[in-house]
XYZ file of C-alpha atoms in Angstrom:
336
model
C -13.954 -19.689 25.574
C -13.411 -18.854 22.185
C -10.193 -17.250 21.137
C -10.697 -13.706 19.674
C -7.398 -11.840 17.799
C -6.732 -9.091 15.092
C -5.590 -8.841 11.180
C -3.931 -5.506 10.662
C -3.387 -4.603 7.211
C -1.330 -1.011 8.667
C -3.650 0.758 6.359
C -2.222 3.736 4.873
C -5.566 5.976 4.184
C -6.002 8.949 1.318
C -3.651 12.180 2.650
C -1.409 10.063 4.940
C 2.077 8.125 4.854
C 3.266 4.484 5.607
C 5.542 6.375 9.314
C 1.606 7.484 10.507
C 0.242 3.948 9.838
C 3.121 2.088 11.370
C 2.634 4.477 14.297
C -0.907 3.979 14.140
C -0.501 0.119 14.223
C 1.919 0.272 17.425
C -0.870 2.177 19.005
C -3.914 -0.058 18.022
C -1.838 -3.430 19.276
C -1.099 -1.834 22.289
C -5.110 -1.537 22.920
C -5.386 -4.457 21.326
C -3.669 -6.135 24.608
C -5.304 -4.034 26.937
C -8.885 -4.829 25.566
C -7.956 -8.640 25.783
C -7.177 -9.571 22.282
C -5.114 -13.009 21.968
C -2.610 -12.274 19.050
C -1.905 -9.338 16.959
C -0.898 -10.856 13.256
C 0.101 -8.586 10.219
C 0.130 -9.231 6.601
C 2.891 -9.613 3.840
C 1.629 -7.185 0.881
C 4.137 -5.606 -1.931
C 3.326 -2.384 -4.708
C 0.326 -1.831 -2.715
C 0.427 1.729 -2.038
C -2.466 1.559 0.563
C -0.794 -1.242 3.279
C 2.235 -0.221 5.007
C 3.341 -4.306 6.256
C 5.084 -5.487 3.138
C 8.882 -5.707 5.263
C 6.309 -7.585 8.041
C 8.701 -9.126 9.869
C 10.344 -5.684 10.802
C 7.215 -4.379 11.441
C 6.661 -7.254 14.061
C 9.481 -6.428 15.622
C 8.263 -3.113 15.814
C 5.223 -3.510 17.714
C 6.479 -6.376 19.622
C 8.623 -4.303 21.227
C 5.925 -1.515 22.289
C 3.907 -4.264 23.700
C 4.381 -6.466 26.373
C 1.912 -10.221 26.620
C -0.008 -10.304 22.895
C 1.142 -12.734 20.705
C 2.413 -10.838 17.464
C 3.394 -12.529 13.929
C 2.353 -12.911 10.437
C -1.159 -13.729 8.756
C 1.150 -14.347 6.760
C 4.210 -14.545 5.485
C 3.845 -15.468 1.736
C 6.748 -18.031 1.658
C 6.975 -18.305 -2.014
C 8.732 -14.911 -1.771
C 11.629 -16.079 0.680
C 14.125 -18.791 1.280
C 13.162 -21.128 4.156
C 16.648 -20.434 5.766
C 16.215 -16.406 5.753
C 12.516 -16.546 7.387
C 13.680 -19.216 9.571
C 16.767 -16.592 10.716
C 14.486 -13.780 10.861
C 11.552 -15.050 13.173
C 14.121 -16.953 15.259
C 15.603 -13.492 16.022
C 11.737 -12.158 17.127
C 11.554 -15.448 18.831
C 14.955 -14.705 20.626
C 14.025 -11.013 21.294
C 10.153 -11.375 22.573
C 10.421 -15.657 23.711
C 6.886 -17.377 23.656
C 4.999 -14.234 22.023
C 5.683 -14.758 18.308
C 3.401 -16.753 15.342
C 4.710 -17.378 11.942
C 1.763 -17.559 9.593
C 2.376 -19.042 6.124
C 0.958 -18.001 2.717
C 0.932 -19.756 -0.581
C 0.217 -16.717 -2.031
C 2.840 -13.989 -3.369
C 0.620 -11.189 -2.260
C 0.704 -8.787 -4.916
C 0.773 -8.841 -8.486
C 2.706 -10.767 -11.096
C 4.904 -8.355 -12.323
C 5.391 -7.533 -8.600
C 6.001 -11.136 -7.442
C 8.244 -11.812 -10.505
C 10.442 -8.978 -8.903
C 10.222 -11.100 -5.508
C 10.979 -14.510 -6.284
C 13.818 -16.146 -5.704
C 13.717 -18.659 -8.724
C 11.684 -17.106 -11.562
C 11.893 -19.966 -13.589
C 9.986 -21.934 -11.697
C 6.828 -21.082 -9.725
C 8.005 -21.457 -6.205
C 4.463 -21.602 -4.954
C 4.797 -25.261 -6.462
C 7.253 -26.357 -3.710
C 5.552 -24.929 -0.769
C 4.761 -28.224 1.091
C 8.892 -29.137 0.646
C 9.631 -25.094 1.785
C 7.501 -25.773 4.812
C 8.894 -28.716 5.643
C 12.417 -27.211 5.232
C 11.230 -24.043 7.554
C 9.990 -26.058 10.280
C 12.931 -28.073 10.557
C 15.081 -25.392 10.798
C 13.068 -24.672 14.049
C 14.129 -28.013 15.605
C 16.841 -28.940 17.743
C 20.027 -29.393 15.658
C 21.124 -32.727 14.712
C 24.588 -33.449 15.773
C 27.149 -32.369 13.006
C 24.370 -30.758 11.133
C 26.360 -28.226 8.851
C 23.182 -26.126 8.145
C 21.388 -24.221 10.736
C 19.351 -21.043 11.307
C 21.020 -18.743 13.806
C 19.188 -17.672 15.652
C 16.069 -20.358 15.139
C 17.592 -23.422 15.702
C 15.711 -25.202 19.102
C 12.805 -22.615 19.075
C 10.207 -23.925 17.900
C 8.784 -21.062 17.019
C 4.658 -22.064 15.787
C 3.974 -22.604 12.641
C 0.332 -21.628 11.145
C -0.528 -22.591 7.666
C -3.119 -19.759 5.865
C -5.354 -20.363 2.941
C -8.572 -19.269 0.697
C -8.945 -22.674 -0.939
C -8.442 -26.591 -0.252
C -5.007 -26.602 -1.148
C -3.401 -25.138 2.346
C -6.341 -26.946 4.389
C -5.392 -30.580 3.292
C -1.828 -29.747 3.862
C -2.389 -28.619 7.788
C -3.918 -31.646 8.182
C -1.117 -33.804 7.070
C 0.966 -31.466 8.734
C -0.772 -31.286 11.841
C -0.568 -27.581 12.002
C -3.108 -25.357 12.898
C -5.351 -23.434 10.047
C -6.164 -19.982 9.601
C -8.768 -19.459 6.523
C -9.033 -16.157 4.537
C -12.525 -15.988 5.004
C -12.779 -11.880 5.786
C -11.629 -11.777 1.814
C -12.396 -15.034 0.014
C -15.224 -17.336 1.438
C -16.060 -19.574 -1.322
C -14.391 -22.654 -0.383
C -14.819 -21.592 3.889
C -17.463 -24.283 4.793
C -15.302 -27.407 2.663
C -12.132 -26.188 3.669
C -12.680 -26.047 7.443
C -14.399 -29.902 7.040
C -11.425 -31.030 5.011
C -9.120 -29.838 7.474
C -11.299 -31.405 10.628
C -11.639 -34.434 9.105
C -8.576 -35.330 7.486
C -6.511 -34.221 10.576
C -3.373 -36.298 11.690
C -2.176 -35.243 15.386
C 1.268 -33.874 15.108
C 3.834 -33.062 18.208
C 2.796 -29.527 18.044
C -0.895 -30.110 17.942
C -3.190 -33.267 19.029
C -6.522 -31.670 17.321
C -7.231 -29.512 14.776
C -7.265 -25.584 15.517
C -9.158 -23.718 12.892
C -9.270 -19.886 12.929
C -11.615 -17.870 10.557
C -10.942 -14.049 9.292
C -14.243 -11.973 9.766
C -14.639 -8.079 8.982
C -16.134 -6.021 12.010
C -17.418 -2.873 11.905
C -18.399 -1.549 14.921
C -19.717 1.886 15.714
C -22.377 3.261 17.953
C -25.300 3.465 15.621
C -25.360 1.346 12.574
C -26.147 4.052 10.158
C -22.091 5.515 11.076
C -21.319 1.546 11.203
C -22.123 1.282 7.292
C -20.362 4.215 6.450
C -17.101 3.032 7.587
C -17.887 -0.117 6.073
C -18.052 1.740 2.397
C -14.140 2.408 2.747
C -13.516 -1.333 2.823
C -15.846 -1.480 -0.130
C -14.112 1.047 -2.267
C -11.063 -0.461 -1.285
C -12.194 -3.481 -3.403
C -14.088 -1.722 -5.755
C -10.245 0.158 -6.731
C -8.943 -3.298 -7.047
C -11.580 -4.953 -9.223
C -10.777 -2.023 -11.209
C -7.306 -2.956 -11.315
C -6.841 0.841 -9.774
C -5.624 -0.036 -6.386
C -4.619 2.838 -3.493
C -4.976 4.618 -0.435
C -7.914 3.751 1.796
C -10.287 6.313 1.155
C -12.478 8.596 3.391
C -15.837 6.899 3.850
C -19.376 7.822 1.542
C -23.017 7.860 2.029
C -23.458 6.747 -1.547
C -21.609 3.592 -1.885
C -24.283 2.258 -4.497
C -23.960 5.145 -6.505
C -19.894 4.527 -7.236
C -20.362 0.835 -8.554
C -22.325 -1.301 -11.164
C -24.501 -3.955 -10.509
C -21.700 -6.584 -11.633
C -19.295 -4.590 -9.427
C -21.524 -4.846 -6.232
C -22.367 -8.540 -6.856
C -18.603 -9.373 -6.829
C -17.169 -7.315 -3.694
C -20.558 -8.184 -1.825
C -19.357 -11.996 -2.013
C -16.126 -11.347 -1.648
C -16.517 -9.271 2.242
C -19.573 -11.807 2.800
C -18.035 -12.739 6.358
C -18.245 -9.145 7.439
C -20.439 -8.230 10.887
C -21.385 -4.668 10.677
C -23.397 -2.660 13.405
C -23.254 -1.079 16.388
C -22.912 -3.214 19.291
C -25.969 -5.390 19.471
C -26.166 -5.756 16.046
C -22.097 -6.722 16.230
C -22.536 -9.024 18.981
C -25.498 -11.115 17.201
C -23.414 -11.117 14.078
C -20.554 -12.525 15.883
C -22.391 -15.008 17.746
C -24.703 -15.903 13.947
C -20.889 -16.532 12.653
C -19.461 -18.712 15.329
C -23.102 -20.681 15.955
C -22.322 -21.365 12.261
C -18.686 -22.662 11.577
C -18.159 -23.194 15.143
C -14.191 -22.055 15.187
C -11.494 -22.208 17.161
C -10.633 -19.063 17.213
C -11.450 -15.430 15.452
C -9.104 -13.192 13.597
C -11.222 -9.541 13.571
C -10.068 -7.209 10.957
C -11.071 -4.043 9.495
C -10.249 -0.964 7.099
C -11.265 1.905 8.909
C -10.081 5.462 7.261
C -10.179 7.522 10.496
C -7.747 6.202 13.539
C -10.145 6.835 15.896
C -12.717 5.404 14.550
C -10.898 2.286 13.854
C -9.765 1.891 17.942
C -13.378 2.415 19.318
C -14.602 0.071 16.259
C -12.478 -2.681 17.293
C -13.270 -1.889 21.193
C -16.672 -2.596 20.445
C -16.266 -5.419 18.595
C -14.082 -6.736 21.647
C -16.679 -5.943 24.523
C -19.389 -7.832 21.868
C -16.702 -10.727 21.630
C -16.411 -11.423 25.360
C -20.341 -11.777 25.620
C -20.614 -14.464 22.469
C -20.973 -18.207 23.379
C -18.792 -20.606 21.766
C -20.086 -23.451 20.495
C -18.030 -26.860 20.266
C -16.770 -27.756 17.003
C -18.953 -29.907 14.800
């Protein structure tokens, strides 16, 4: 059986606050576990006034502790923004409080803008993002058993082997998972240009670590479930503004959903953000179930992360309790 999971961005829509999201989030992963989802990952974003995860390893700790058997952790953690040693520290402490339940998912990325990320970095004269194979390295071993007289450990960490999961939207993170032997999570809900050659790279360049003896390839994809497909599309649209703010360079709250969502953007506009949410299923729950099984038929992956930007609460838990019911009836197919 395939693996099925969820991306939550803790959206923070138009007329709301980042306590409500948070809140909300606690109460969509505990669903989450009921309705069978495998792991409930959240995002590293900063100076983005409409996500509520940017201190993400708090807010894993957070809903962690509401729930009780999902997996919880980070798609991702943009390591260019921390020291090894103080990521290492803090998921050893979620791997201490919640043992065998918690993912560290790694970003090259900063997540946010330059001016933002120069306000993040740790070394601003030189682009961090340059040493992230060395930082990983450095992370992981931190999560090993201590050497003896090893003067430099992370406390709590050391011994846990808490998993490592390397993210990416290009080649770059692919090829190193493969050397790595780590498993590979591609940001194909957002950027699916390079999907197709990144998940062959990683397959066939592969080298079996300790952690992993195949590769283990999970793919984003936007669902948007609903009971007819006509309301399906409209909460769609607020994902689409969403992009449409930031191609703008306008970014903010996720707005309430329109009827008119070819009226607010130009051709050029439409062209972009249409490639860009590409891997998105939207429907109601026959429609969601073929698109899900189209998807995996296609890339054949591992495993699914399901993610959406849904204005109304509500309408976001019975979106992604449809798209769970569709899940359980999709065939997986073997990996090519």
């Amino acid at each position: 059986m395939i693996s099925y999971s969820l991306l939550d961005l803790s959206p923070i829509p138009e007329g709301s606050d980042a306590a409500q999201s948070m809140r909300h989030s606690l109460d969509l992963a505990q669903h989450a576990e009921r309705w069978g989802y495998r792991r409930y990952w959240l995002a590293e974003h900063h100076n983005m006034p409409g996500i509520a995860s940017a201190a993400t390893a708090v807010l894993i700790g957070y809903v962690a502790g509401g729930t009780s058997t999902i997996r919880v952790g980070s798609g991702g953690i943009m390591l260019p923004n921390h020291s090894p040693l103080v990521v290492a520290e803090q998921f050893g402490t979620l791997a201490s409080l919640y043992p065998g339940r918690i993912d560290l998912g790694l970003g090259r990325a900063p997540g946010t803008d330059q001016l933002t990320a120069r306000a993040l970095r740790r070394n601003i004269a030189q682009d961090s993002a340059d040493t992230f194979p060395q930082d990983v390295e450095e992370l992981q071993a931190y999560f090993d058993e201590p050497r003896p007289h090893q003067r430099l450990r992370a406390v709590p960490g050391a011994g846990l082997k808490v998993p490592l999961w390397l993210l990416g939207s290009s080649l770059f993170s692919a090829q190193l998972a493969a050397s790595m032997g780590l498993p590979f999570a591609f940001a194909s809900h957002f950027a699916p240009g390079f999907m197709r050659q990144a998940i062959e790279l990683y397959r066939g360049t592969f080298r079996p670590s300790e952690t992993l003896d195949r590769p283990h390839v999970m793919l984003g994809l936007n669902v948007f479930a609903a009971d007819t497909e006509q309301e399906a599309r409209r909460l769609f649209s607020s994902l689409q503004l969403q992009f449409l703010a930031l191609v703008r360079g306008t970014p903010g709250r996720i707005q309430p959903p329109v009827d008119d969502i070819e009226s607010r953007w130009s051709e050029t506009e439409a062209a972009h953000i249409r490639r860009s949410l590409a891997c998105s299923v939207v429907g109601d729950p026959a429609a969601v179930q073929a698109g899900i099984q189209q998807f995996v038929d296609e890339f054949r992956p591992d495993e699914l992360m399901l993610t959406a930007q849904i204005f109304d609460h509500d309408a976001r838990l019975h979106s992604f309790d449809l798209a769970a019911r569709a899940a359980r009836a999709v065939q997986a197919r073997p990996a090519l």
